[in-house]
PDB file of C-alpha atoms in Angstrom:
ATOM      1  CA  UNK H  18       0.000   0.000   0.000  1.00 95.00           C
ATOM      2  CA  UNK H  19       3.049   2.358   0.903  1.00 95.00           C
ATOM      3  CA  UNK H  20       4.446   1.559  -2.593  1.00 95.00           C
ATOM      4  CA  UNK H  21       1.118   1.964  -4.357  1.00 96.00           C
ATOM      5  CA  UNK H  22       0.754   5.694  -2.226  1.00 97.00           C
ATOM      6  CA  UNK H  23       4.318   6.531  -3.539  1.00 96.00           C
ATOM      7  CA  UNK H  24       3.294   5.925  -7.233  1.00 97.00           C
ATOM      8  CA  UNK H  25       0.097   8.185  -6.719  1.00 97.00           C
ATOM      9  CA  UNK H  26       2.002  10.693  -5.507  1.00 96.00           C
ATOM     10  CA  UNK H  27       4.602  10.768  -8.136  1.00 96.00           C
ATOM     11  CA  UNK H  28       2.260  10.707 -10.868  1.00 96.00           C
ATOM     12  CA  UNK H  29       0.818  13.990  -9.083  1.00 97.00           C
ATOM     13  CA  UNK H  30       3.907  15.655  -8.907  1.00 95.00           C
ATOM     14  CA  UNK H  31       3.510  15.371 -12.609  1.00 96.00           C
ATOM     15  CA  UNK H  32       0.443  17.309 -12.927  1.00 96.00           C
ATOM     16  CA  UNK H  33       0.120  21.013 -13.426  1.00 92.00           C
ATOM     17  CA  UNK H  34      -3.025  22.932 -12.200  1.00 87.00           C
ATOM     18  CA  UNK H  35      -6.317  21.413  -9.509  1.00 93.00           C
ATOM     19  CA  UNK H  36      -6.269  17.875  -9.329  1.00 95.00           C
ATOM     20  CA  UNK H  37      -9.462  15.662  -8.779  1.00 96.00           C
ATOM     21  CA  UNK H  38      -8.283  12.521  -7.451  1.00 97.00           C
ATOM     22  CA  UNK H  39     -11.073   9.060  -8.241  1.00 98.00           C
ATOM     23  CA  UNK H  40      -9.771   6.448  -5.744  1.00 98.00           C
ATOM     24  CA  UNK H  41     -11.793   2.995  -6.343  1.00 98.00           C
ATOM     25  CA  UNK H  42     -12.106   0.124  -4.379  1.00 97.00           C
ATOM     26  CA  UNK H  43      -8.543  -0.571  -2.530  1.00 97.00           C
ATOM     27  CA  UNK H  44      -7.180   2.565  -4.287  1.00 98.00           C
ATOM     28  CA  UNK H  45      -8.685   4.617  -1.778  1.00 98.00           C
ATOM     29  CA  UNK H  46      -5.733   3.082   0.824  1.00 98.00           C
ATOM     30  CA  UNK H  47      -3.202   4.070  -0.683  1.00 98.00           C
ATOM     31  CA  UNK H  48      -5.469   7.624  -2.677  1.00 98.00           C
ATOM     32  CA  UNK H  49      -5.443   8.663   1.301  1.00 98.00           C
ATOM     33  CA  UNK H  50      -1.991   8.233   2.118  1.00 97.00           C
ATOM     34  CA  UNK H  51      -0.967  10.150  -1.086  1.00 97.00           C
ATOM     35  CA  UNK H  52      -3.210  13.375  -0.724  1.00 97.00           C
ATOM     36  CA  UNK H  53      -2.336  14.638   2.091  1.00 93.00           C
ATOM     37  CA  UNK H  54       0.785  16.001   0.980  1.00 87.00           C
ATOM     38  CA  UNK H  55      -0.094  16.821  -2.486  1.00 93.00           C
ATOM     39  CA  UNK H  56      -0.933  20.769  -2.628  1.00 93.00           C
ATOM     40  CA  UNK H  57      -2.534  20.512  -6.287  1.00 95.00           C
ATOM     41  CA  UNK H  58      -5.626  18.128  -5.187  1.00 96.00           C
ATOM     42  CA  UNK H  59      -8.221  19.756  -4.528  1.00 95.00           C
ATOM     43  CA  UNK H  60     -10.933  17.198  -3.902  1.00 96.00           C
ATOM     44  CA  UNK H  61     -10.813  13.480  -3.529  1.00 98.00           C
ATOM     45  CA  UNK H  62     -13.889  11.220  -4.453  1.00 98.00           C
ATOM     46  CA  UNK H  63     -14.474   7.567  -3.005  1.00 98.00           C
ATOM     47  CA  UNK H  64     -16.075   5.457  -5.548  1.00 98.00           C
ATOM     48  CA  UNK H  65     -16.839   2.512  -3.617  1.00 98.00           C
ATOM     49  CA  UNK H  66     -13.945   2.770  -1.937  1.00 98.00           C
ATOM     50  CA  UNK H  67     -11.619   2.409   1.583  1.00 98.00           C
ATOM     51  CA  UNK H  68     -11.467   6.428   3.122  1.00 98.00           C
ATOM     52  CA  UNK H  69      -9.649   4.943   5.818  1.00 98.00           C
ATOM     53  CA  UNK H  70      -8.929   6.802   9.076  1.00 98.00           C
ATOM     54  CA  UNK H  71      -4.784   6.816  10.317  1.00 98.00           C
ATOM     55  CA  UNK H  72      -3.972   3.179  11.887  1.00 97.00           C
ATOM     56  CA  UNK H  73      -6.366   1.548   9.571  1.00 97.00           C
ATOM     57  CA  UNK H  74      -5.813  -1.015   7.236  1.00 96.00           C
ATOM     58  CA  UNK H  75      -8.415  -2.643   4.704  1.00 96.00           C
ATOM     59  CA  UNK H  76      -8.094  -6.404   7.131  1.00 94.00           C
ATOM     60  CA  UNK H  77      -8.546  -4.597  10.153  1.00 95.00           C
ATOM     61  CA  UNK H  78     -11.271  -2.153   8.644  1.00 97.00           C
ATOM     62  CA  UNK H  79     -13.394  -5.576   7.608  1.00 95.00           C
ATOM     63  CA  UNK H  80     -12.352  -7.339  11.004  1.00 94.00           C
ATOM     64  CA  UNK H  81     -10.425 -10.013   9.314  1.00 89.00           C
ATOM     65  CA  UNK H  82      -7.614 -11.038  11.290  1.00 83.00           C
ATOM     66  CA  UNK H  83      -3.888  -9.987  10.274  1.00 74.00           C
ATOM     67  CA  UNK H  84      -1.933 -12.959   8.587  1.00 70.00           C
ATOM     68  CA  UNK H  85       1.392 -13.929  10.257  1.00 69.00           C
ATOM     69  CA  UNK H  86       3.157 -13.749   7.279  1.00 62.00           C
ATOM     70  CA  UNK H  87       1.928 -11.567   4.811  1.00 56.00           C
ATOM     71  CA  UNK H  88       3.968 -11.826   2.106  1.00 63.00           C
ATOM     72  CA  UNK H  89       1.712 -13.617  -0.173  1.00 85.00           C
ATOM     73  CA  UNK H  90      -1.135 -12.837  -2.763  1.00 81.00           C
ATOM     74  CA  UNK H  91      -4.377 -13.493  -2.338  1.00 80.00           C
ATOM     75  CA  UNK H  92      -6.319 -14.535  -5.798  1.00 78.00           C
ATOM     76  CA  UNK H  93      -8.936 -12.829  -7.796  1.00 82.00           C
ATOM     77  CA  UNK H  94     -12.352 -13.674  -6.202  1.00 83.00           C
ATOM     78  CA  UNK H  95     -13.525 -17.078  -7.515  1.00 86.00           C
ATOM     79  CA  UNK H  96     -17.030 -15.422  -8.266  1.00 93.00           C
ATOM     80  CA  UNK H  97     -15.554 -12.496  -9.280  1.00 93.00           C
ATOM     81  CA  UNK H  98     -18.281 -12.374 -12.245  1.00 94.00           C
ATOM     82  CA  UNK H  99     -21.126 -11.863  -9.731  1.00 94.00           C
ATOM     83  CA  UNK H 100     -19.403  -9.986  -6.980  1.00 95.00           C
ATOM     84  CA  UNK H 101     -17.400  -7.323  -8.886  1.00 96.00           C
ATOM     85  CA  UNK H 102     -19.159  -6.915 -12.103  1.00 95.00           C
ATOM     86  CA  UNK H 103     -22.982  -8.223 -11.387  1.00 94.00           C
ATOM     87  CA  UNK H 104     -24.392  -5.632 -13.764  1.00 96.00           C
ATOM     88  CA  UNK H 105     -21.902  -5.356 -16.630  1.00 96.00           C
ATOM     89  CA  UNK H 106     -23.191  -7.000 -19.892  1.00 95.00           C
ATOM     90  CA  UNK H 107     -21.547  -9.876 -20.614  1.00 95.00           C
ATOM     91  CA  UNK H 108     -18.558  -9.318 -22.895  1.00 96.00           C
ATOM     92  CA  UNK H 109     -17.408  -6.109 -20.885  1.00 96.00           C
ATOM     93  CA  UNK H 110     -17.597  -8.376 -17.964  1.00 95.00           C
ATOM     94  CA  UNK H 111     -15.886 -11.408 -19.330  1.00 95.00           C
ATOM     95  CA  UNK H 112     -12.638  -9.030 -20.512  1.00 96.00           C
ATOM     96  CA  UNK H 113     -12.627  -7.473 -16.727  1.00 96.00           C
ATOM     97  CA  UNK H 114     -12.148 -10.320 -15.263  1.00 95.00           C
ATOM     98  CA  UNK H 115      -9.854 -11.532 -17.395  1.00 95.00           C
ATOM     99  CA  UNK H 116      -7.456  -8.646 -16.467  1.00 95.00           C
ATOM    100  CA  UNK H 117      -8.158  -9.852 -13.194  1.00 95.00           C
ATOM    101  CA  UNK H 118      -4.245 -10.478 -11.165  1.00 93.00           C
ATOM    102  CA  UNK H 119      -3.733 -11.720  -7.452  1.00 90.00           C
ATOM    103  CA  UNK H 120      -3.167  -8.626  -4.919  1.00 90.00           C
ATOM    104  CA  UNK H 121      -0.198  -8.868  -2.720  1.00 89.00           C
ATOM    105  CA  UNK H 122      -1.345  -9.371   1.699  1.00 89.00           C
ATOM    106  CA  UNK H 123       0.133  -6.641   2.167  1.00 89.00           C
ATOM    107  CA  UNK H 124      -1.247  -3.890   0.532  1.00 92.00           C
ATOM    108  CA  UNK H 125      -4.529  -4.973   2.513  1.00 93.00           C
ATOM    109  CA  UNK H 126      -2.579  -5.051   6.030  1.00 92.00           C
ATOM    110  CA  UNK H 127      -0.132  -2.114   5.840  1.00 94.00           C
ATOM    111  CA  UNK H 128      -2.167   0.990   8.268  1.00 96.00           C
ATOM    112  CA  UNK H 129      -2.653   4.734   6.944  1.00 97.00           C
ATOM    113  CA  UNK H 130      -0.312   6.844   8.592  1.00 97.00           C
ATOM    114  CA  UNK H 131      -1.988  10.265   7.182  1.00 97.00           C
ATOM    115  CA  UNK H 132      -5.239  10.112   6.711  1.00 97.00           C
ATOM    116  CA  UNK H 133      -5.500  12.758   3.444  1.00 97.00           C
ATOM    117  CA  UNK H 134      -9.025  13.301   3.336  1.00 97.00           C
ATOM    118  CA  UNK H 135      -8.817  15.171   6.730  1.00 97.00           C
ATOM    119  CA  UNK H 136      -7.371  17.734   4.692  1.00 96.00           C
ATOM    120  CA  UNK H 137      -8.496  17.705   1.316  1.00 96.00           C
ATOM    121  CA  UNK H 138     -12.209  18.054   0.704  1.00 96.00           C
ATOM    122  CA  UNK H 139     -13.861  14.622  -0.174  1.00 97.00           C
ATOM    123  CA  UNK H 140     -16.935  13.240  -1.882  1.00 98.00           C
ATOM    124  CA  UNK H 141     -18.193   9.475  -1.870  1.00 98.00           C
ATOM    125  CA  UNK H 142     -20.000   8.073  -4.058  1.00 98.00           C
ATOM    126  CA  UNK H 143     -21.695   4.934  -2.490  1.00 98.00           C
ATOM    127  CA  UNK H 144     -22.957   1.839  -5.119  1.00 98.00           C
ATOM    128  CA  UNK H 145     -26.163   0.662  -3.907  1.00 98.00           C
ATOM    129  CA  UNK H 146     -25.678  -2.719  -5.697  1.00 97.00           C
ATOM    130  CA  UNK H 147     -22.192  -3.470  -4.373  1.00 97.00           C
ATOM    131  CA  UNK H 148     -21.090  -7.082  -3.291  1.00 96.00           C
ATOM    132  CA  UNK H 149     -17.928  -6.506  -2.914  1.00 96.00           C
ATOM    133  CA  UNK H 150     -17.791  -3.521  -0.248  1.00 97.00           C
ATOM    134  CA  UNK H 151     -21.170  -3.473   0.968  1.00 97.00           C
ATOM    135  CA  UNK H 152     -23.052  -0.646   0.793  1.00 98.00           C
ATOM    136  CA  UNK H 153     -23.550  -0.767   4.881  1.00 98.00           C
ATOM    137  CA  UNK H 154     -19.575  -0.585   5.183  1.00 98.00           C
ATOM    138  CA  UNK H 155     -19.462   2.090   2.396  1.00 98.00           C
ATOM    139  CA  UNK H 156     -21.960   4.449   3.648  1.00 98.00           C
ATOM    140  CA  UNK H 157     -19.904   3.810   7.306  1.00 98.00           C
ATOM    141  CA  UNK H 158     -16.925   4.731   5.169  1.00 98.00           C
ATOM    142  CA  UNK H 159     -19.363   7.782   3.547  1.00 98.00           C
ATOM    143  CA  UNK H 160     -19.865   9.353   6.805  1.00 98.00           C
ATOM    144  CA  UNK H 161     -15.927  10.488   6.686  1.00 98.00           C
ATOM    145  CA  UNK H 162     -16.666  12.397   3.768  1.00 98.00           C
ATOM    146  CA  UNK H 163     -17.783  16.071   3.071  1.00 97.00           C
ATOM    147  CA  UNK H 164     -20.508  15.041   0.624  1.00 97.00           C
ATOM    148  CA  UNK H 165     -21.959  11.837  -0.408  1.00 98.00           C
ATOM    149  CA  UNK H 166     -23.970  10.747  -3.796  1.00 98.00           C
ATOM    150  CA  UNK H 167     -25.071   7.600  -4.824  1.00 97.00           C
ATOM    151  CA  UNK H 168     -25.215   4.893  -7.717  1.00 98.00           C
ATOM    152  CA  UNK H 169     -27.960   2.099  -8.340  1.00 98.00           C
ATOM    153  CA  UNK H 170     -24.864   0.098  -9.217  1.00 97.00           C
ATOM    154  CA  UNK H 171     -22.726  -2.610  -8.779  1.00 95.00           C
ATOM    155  CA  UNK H 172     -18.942  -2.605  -7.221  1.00 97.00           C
ATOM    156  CA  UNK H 173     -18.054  -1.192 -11.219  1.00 97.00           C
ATOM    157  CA  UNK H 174     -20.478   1.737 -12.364  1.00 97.00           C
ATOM    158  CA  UNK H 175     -17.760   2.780 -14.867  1.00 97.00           C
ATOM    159  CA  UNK H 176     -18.275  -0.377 -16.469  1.00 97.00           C
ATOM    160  CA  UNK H 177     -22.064  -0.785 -15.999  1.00 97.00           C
ATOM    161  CA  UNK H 178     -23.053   2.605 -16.120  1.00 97.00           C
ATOM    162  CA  UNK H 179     -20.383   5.064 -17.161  1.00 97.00           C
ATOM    163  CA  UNK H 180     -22.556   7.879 -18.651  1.00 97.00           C
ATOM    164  CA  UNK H 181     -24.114   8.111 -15.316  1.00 98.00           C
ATOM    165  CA  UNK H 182     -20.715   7.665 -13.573  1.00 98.00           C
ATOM    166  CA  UNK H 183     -19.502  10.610 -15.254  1.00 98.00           C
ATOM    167  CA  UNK H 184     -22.031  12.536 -15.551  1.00 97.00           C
ATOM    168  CA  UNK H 185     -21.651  12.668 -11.309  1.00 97.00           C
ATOM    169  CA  UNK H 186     -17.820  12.958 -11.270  1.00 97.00           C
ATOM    170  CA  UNK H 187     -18.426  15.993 -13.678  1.00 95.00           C
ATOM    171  CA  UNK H 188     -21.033  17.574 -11.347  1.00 95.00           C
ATOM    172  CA  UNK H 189     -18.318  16.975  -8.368  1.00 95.00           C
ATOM    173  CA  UNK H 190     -15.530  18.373  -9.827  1.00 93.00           C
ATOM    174  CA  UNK H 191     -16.720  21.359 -11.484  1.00 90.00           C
ATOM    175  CA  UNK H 192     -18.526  22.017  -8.218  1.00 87.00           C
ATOM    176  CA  UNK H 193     -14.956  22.044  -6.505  1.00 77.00           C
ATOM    177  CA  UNK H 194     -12.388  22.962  -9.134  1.00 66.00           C
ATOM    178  CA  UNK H 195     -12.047  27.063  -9.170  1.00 64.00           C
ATOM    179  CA  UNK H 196     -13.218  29.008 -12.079  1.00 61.00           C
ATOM    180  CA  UNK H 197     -11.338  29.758 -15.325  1.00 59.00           C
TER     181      UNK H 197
END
């Protein structure tokens, strides 16, 4: 997660001008230990995704316990079909979890150290259809943020329903980024 945080904030380093940051899923971990150092973001959104608090991991956020040795991967979900991408039609669904790749222990058991969106202004945007991160856990996770919207989607709205998707993440940004 550390290593993922360091690669978010390098690639805003990069970036000239406001910066609104789309963490999804897991990439809200490491998202929130990369903002809060980054003076060009202006606004971070949660799309179904961990706004963790500092000395919070994703295991001890769900109350799993912490592996002894975490050094190894844990595989894509067997049902990953039905629990990531539910209502994506077929084919889109069939090539997304094909790109599908194990996910190292540890980037689910490393803790926040800064917690970023204490900061920087946040939005989350909860999916209503989610079996991945349920929506109970998200709108917990919701209640962190400065303004929350939600999607009659599954864990993957830019995949089932990306019109709506970004139709929202416009509204949010141009409601944060300063005028022209």
């Amino acid at each position: 997660m550390l290593d993922d945080a360091d690669a978010i904030r390098d690639s805003l380093r990069r970036i000239d001008g406001p910066v609104v940051v789309i963490a999804h899923s897991y990439g809200g971990v490491p998202t929130t230990e990369a903002i809060a150092d980054a003076a060009n973001v202006v606004e971070a959104v949660y799309l179904a995704a961990f706004q963790l608090d500092v000395g919070e991991s994703v295991f001890t956020f769900l109350g799993k316990p912490v592996p002894d040795d975490d050094t190894d991967h844990a595989p894509p979900y067997e049902a990953a079909r039905r629990i990531l991408f539910d209502d994506v039609p077929e084919a889109d669904a069939a090539l997304a979890v094909a790109r599908l790749r194990p996910q190292s222990v540890r980037s689910f058991t490393e803790k926040v150290t800064t917690a970023g969106w204490r900061t920087v202004p946040s939005s989350y945007v909860v999916c209503d259809r989610d079996q991945a991160l349920e929506p109970s856990r998200q709108r917990e996770l919701a209640t962190r943020a400065d303004s929350v919207h939600r999607l009659p989607s599954s864990h993957s709205p830019f995949l089932s329903m990306p019109r709506q998707l970004a139709t929202l993440l416009g509204r949010i940004a141009t409601s944060t980024l300063p005028a022209p």
